[in-house]
Short mmCIF file of C-alpha atoms in Angstrom, two decimals:
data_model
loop_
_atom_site.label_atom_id
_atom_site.label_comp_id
_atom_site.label_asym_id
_atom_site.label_seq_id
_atom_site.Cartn_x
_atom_site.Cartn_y
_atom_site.Cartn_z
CA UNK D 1487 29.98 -50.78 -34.93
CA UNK D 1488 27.56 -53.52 -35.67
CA UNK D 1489 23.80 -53.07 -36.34
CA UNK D 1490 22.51 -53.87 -33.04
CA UNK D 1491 24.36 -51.04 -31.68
CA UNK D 1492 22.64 -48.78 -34.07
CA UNK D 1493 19.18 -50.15 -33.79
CA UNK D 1494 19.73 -50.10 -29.88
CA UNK D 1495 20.38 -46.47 -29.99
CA UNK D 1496 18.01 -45.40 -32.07
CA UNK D 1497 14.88 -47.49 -29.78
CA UNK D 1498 16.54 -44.90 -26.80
CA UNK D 1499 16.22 -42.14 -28.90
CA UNK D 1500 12.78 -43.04 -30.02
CA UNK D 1501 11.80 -43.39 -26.38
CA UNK D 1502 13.28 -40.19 -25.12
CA UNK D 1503 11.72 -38.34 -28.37
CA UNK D 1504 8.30 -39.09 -27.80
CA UNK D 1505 8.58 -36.73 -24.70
CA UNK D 1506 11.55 -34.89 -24.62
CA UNK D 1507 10.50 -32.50 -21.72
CA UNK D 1508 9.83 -34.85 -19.72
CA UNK D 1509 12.89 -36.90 -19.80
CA UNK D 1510 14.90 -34.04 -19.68
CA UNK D 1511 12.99 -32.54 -16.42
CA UNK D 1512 13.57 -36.27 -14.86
CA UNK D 1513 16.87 -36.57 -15.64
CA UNK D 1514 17.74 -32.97 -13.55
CA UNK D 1515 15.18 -34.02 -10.91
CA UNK D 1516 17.36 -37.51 -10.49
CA UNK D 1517 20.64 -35.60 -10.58
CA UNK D 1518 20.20 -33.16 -8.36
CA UNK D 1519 18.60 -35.63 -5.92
CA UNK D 1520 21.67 -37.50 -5.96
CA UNK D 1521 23.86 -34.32 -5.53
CA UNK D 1522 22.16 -31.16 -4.55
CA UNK D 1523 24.94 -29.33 -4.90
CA UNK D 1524 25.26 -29.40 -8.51
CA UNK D 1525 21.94 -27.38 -8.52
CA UNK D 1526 23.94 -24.40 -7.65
CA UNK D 1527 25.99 -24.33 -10.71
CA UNK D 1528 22.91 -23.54 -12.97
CA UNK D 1529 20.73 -20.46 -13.28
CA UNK D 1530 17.24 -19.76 -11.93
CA UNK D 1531 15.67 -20.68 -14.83
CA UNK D 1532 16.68 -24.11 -16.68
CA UNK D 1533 15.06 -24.05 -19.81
CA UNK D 1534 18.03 -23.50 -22.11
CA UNK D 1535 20.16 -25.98 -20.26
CA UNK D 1536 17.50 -28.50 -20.66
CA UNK D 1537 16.90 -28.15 -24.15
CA UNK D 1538 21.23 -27.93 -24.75
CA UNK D 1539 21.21 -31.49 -23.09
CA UNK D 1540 18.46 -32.77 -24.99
CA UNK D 1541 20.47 -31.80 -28.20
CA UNK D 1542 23.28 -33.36 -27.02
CA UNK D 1543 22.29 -36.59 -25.93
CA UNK D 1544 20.34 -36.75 -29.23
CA UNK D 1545 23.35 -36.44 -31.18
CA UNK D 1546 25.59 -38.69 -29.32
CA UNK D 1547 22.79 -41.51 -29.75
CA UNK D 1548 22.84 -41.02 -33.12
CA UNK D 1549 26.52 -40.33 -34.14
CA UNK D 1550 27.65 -42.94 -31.42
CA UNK D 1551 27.33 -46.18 -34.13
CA UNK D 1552 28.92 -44.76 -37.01
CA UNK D 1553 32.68 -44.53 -36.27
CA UNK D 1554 33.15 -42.56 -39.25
CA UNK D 1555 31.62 -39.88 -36.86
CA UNK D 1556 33.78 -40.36 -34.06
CA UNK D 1557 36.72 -37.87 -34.67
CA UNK D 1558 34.03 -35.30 -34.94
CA UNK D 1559 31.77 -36.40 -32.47
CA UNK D 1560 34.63 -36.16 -29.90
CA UNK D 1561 35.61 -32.70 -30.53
CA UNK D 1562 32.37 -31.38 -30.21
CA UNK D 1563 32.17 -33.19 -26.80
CA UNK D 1564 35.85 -32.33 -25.85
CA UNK D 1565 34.38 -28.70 -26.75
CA UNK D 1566 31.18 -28.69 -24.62
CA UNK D 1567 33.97 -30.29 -21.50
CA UNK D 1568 35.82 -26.92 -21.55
CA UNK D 1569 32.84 -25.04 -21.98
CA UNK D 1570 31.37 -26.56 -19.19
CA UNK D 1571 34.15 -25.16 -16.79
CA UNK D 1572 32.61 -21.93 -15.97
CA UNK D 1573 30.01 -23.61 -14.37
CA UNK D 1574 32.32 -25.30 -12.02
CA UNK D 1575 31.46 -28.53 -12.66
CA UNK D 1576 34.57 -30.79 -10.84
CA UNK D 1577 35.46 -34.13 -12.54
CA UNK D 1578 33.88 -36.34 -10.06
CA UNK D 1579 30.46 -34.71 -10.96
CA UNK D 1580 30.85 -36.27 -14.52
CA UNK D 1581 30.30 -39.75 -12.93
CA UNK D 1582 27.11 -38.81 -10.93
CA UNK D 1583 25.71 -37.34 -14.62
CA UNK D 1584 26.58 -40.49 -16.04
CA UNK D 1585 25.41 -42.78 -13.69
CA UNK D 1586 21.82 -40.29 -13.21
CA UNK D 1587 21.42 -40.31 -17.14
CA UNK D 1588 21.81 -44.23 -17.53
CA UNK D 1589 19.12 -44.12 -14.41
CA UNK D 1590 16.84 -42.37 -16.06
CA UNK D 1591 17.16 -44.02 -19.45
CA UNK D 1592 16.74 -47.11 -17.73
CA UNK D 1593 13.56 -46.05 -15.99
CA UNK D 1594 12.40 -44.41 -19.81
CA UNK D 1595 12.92 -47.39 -21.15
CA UNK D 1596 11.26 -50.23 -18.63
CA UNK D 1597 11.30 -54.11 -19.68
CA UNK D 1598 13.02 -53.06 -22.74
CA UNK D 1599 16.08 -52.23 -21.52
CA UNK D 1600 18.07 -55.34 -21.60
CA UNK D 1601 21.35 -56.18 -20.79
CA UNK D 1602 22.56 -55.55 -24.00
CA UNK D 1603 20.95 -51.77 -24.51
CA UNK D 1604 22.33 -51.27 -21.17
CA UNK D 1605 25.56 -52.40 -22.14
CA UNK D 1606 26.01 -50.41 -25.60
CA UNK D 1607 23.90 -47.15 -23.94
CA UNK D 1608 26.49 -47.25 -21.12
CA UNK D 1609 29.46 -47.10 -23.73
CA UNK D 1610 27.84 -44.40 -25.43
CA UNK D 1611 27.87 -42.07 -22.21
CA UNK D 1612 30.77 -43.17 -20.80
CA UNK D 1613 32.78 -41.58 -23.92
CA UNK D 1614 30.31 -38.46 -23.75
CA UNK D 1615 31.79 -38.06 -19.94
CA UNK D 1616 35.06 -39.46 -20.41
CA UNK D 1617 35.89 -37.05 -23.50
CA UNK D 1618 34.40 -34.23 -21.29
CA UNK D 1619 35.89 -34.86 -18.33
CA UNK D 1620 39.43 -34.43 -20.49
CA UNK D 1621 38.95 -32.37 -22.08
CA UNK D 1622 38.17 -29.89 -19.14
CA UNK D 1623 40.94 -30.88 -16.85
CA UNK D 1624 43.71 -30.84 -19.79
CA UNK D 1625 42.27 -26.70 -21.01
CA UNK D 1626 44.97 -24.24 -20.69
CA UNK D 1627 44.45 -21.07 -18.79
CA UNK D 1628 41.81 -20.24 -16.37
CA UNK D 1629 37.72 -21.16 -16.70
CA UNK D 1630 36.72 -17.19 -16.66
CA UNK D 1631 37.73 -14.23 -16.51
CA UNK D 1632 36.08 -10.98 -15.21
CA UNK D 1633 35.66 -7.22 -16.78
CA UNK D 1634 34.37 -4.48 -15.30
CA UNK D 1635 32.30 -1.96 -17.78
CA UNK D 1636 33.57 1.59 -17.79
CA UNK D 1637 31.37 2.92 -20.50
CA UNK D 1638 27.35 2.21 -21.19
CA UNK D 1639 25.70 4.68 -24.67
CA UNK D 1640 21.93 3.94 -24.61
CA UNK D 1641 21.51 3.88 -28.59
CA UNK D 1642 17.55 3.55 -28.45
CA UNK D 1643 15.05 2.38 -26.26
CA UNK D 1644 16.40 -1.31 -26.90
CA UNK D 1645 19.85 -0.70 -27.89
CA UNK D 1646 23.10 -0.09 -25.83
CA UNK D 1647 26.84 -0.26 -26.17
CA UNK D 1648 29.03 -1.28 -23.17
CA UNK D 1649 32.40 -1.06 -22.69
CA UNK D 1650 34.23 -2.86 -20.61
CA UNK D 1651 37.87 -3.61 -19.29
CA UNK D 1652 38.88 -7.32 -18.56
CA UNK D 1653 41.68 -8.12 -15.86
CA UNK D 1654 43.46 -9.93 -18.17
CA UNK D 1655 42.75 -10.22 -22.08
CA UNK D 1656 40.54 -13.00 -22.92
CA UNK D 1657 41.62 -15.26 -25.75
CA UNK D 1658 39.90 -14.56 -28.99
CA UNK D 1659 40.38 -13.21 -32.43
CA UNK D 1660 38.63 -10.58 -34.13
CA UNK D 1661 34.82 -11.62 -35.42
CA UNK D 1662 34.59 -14.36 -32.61
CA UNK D 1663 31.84 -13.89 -29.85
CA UNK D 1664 32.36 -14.82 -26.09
CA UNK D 1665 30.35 -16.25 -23.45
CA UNK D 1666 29.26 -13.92 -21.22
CA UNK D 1667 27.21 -13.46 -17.93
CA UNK D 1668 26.73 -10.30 -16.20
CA UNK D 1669 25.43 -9.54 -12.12
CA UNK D 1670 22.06 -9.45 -12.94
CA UNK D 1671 21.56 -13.18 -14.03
CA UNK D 1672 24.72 -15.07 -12.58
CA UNK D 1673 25.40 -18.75 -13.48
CA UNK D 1674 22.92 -17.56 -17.15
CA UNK D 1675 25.48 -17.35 -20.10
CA UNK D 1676 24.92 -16.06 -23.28
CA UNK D 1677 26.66 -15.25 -26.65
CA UNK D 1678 28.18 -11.59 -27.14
CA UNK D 1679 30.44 -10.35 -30.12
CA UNK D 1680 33.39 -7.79 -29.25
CA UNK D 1681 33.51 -5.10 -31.89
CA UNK D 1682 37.14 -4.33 -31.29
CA UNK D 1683 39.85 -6.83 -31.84
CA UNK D 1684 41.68 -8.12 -28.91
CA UNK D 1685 44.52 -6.04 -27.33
CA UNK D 1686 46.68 -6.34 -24.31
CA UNK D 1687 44.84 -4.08 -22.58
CA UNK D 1688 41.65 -6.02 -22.43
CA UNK D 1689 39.30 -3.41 -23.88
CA UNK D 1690 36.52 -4.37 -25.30
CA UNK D 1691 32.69 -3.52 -26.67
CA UNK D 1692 29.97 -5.01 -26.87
CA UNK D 1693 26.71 -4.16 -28.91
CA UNK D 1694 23.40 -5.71 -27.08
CA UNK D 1695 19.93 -5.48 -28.48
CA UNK D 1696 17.17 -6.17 -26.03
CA UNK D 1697 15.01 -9.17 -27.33
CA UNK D 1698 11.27 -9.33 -26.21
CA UNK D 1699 11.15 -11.87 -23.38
CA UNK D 1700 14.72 -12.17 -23.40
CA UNK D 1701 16.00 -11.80 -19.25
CA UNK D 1702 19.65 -11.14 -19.78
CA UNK D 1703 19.88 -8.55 -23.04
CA UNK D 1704 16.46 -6.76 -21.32
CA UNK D 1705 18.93 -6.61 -18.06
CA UNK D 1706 22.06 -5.54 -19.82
CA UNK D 1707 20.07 -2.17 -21.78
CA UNK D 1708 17.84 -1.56 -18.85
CA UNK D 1709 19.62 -1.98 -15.75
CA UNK D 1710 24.06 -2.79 -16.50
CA UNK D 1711 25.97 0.54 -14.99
CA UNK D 1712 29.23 1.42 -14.99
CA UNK D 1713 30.95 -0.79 -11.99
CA UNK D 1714 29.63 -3.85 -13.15
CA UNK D 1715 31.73 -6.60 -12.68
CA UNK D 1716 30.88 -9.12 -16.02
CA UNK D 1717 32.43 -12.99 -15.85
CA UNK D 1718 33.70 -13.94 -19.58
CA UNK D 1719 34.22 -17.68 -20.70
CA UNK D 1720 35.11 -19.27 -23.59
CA UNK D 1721 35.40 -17.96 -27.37
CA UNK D 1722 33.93 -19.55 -30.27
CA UNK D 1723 33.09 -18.56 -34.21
CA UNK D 1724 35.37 -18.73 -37.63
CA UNK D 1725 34.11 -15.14 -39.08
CA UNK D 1726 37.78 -14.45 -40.78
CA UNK D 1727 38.39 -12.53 -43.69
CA UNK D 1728 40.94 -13.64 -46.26
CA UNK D 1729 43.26 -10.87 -47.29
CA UNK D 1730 43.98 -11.87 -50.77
CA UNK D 1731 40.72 -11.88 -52.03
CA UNK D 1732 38.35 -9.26 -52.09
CA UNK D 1733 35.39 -9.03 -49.61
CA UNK D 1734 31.72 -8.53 -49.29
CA UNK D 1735 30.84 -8.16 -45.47
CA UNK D 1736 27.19 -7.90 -44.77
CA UNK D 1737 25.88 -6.70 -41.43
CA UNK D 1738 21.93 -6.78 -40.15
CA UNK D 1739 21.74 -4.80 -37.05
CA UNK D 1740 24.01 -5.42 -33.61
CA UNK D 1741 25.57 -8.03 -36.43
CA UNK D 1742 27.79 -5.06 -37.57
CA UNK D 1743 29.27 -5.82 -33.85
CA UNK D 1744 31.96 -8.69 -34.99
CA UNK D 1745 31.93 -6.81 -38.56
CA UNK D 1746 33.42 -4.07 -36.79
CA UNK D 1747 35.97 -5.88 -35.22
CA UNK D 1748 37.05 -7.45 -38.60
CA UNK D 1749 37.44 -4.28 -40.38
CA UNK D 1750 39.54 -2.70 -37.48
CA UNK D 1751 41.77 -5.47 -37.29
CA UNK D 1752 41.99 -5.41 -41.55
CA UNK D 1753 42.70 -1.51 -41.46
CA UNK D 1754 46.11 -2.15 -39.68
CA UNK D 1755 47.59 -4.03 -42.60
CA UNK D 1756 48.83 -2.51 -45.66
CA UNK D 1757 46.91 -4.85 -48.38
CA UNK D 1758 44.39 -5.04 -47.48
CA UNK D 1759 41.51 -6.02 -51.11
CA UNK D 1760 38.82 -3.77 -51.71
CA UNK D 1761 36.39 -4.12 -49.81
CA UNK D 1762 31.87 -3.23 -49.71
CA UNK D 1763 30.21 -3.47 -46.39
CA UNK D 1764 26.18 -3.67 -46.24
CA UNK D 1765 25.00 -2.81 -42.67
CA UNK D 1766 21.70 -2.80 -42.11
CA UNK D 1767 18.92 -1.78 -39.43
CA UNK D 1768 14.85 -1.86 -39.96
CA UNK D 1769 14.52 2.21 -39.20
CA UNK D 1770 17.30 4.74 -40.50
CA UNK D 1771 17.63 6.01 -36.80
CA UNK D 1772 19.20 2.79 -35.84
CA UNK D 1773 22.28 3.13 -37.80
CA UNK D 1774 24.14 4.29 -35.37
CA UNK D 1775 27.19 3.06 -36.46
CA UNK D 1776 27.37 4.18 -39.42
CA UNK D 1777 29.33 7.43 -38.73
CA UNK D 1778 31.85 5.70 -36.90
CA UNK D 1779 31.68 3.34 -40.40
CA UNK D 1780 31.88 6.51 -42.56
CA UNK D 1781 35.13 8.19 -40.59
CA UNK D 1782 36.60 4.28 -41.24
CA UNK D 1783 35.77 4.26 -44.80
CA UNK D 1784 37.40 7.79 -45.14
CA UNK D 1785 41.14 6.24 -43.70
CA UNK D 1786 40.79 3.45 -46.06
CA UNK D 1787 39.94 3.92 -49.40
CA UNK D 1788 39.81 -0.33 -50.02
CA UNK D 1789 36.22 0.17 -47.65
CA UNK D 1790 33.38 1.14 -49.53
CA UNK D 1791 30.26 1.39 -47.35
CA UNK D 1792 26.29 1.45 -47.99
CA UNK D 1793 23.88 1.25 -45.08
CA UNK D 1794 20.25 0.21 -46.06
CA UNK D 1795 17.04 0.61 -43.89
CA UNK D 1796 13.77 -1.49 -44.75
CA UNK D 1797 11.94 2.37 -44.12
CA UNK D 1798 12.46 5.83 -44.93
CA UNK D 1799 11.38 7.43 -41.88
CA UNK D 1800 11.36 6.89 -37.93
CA UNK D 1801 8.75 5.64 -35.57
CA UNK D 1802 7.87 8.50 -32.97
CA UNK D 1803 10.67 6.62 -30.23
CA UNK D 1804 13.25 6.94 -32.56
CA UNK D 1805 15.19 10.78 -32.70
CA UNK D 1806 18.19 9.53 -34.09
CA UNK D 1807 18.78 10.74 -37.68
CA UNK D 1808 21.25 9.67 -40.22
CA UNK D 1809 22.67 12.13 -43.30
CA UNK D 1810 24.07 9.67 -45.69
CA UNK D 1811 25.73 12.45 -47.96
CA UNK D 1812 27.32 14.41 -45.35
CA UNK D 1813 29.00 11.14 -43.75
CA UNK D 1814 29.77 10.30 -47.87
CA UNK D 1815 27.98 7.11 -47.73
CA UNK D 1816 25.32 5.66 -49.29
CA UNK D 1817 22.04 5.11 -48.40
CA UNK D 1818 19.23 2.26 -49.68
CA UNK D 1819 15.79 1.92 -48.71
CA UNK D 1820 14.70 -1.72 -48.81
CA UNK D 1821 15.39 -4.95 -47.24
CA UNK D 1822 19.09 -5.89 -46.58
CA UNK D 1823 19.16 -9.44 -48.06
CA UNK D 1824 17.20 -8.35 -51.54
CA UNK D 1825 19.91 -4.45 -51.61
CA UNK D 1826 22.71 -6.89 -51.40
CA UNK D 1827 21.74 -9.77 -53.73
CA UNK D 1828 20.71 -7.10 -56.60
CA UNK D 1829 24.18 -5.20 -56.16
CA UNK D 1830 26.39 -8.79 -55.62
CA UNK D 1831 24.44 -9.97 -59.02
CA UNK D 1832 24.96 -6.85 -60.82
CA UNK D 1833 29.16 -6.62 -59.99
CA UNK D 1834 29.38 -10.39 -60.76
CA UNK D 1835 27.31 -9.90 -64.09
CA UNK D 1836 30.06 -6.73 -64.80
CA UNK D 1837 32.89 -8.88 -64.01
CA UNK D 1838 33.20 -8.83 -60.22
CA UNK D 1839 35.76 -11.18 -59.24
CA UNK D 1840 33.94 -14.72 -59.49
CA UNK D 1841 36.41 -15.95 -55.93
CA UNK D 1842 34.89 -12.77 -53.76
CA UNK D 1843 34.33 -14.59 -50.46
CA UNK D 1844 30.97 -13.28 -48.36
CA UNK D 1845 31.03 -12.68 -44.44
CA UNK D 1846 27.31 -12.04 -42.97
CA UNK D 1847 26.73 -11.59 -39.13
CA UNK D 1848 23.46 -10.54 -37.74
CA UNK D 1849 20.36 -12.74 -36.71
CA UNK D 1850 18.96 -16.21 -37.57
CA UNK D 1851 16.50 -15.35 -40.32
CA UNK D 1852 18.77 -12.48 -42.02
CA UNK D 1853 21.43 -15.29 -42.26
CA UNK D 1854 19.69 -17.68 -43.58
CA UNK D 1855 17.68 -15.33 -46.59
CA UNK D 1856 21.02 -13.16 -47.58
CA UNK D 1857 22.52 -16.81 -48.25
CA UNK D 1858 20.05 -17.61 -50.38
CA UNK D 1859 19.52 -14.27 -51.84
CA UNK D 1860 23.61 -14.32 -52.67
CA UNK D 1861 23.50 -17.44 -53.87
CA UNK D 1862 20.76 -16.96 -56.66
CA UNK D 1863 22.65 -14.14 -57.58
CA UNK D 1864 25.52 -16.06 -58.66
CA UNK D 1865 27.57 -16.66 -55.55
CA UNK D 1866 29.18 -19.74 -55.13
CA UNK D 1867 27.73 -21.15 -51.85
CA UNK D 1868 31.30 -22.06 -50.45
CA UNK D 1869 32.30 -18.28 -50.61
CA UNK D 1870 29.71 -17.60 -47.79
CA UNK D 1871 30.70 -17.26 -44.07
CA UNK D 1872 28.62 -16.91 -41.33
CA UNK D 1873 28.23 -18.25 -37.73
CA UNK D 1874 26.01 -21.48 -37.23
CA UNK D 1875 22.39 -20.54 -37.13
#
């Protein structure tokens, strides 16, 4: 597209940048003015959804004039349309979001929105719609699907494992994480990975860690019972494991959730590569998989498994204990990301296979340093695998 188009969009997303919040509260004050209904189909609180649409919109305005972009730009979009089912949004709402969000741009950007930054603006969210709109009416099977949990371990003070049954088996693959929203907080969704690969009778587990603040993990450890009835949506994530090469899978905390999943659904084949997992927790106490681990590791002699906890000892809270050498394990003290950079070096300074690919699931920050511990010990950054952070 020609250079007016891109200097046009970027002025809008200059505008709307110099006060996001505001734009974004506008915009949802406009829309559901013109359709109060559509109010219903988000959660109490609107903070996430506000700052989702302002990531959005920012990245359409930007990708919009480079066509190069497009094929990608569009399946992200056609993405975020069947996502967008489970809030039962119809396909006539997509033209009151348009027509609000070109309002409100309009209003953002005052004498300076001429007919031609209307004109190009209006292209640019009549694809975003268009492609969503699509995309959502053309999805196979249903928006959601419901499980009811059968099973809830309190693991610590902040820690629980549910386990739940689903009407009908939701469509994943093992190390892929679901959208989920439980009784407590309808119409809130949020990311949880199944530790057991999918199988036709719908079981499945999920690990939750309450995070300070957080309203729907705080609700799931402190308040989900058996009963429950739990809403499931869409499945996204790439965590696969190659089974002709050999692996290094490393797991920080409720991370060892889609870990889990992976090495069940490698244990049923028969050649399956060797294999070292690294799970790690801060305290020892909160390894609590790591018999379930050692009893896998003990079927399977391609698994090789060390857990690793930043301290020696517990806190008072914590009465959970952990006997590395009776489960036949081993046990580090020290962080996870510096245990499994030293040991990667060392094998690939012995003659560890230089094509070993790396799978790491766990939170943000433990991501983001294992990469870069890994890869200054000699891993080739392509061999890593991990969700987006």
């Amino acid at each position: 597209m020609g250079g007016h188009t891109r200097r046009g969009l970027a002025l809008v997303r200059e505008r709307i940048e110099a006060e996001p919040d505001r734009f974004v509260a506008d915009f949802y004050t406009r829309l559901f003015t013109i359709r109060p209904a559509l109010r219903d189909l988000f959660g109490a609180t609107m903070a996430h959804q506000r700052a989702a649409l302002f990531g959005v919109l920012d990245h359409v305005l930007e990708a919009f004039p480079d066509t190069a972009s497009h094929e990608d730009l569009v399946a992200l979009l056609a993405q975020l349309g069947r996502d967008h089912r489970k809030y039962g949004v119809a396909p006539a709402d997509y033209d009151v979001f348009c027509n609000a969000m070109l309002a409100e741009i309009s209003a953002t950007m005052g004498d300076e929105y001429d007919h031609e930054l209307a004109t190009i603006t209006t292209q640019a969210l009549m694809l975003t719609t268009g492609v969503m709109r699509g995309a959502a009416q053309t999805a196979p099977g249903p928006a959601t699907w419901t499980a009811r949990v059968v099973e809830k371990f309190r693991m610590s003070r902040d820690l629980a494992v549910v386990r739940l049954v689903a009407d009908h088996p939701p469509p994943h693959v093992a190390g892929q994480y679901l959208e989920v929203s439980i009784p407590q907080w309808p119409r809130v969704w949020r990311h949880l990975s199944p530790s057991v690969p999918p199988n036709p009778h719908g079981e499945l587990e999920f690990h939750v860690r309450a995070i300070p603040g957080g309203t729907v993990s705080s609700a799931i450890v402190g308040e989900t019972a058996v009963g429950d009835v739990w809403r499931l949506a869409q499945s996204h994530g790439t965590l696969t494991i190659d089974p002709t090469r050999e692996s290094v899978l490393v797991a920080g905390g409720t991370g060892i959730a889609p870990i889990r999943a992976l090495l069940l659904q490698m244990a049923r084949r028969a050649d399956t590569r060797p294999t070292r997992l690294y799970y790690g927790t801060r305290y020892p106490g909160e390894l609590y998989e790591a018999p379930n681990l050692a009893r896998l590791a003990g079927t399977n002699p391609w698994l090789s498994v060390t857990v690793v906890s930043e301290k020696d000892t517990n806190p008072w809270w914590l009465t959970r204990t952990i006997d590395a050498d009776a489960l036949h394990i081993r046990h580090r003290i020290g962080r996870l990301d510096d245990v499994v950079g030293s040991e990667v070096g060392a094998a690939l300074d012995a003659g560890a296979a230089p094509d070993t690919q790396v799978v790491i699931a766990g939170s943000a920050p433990m991501i983001e340093n294992t990469r870069r511990t890994l890869i200054i010990a000699g891993v080739p950054g392509r061999m890593i695998d991990h969700d987006p952070v």
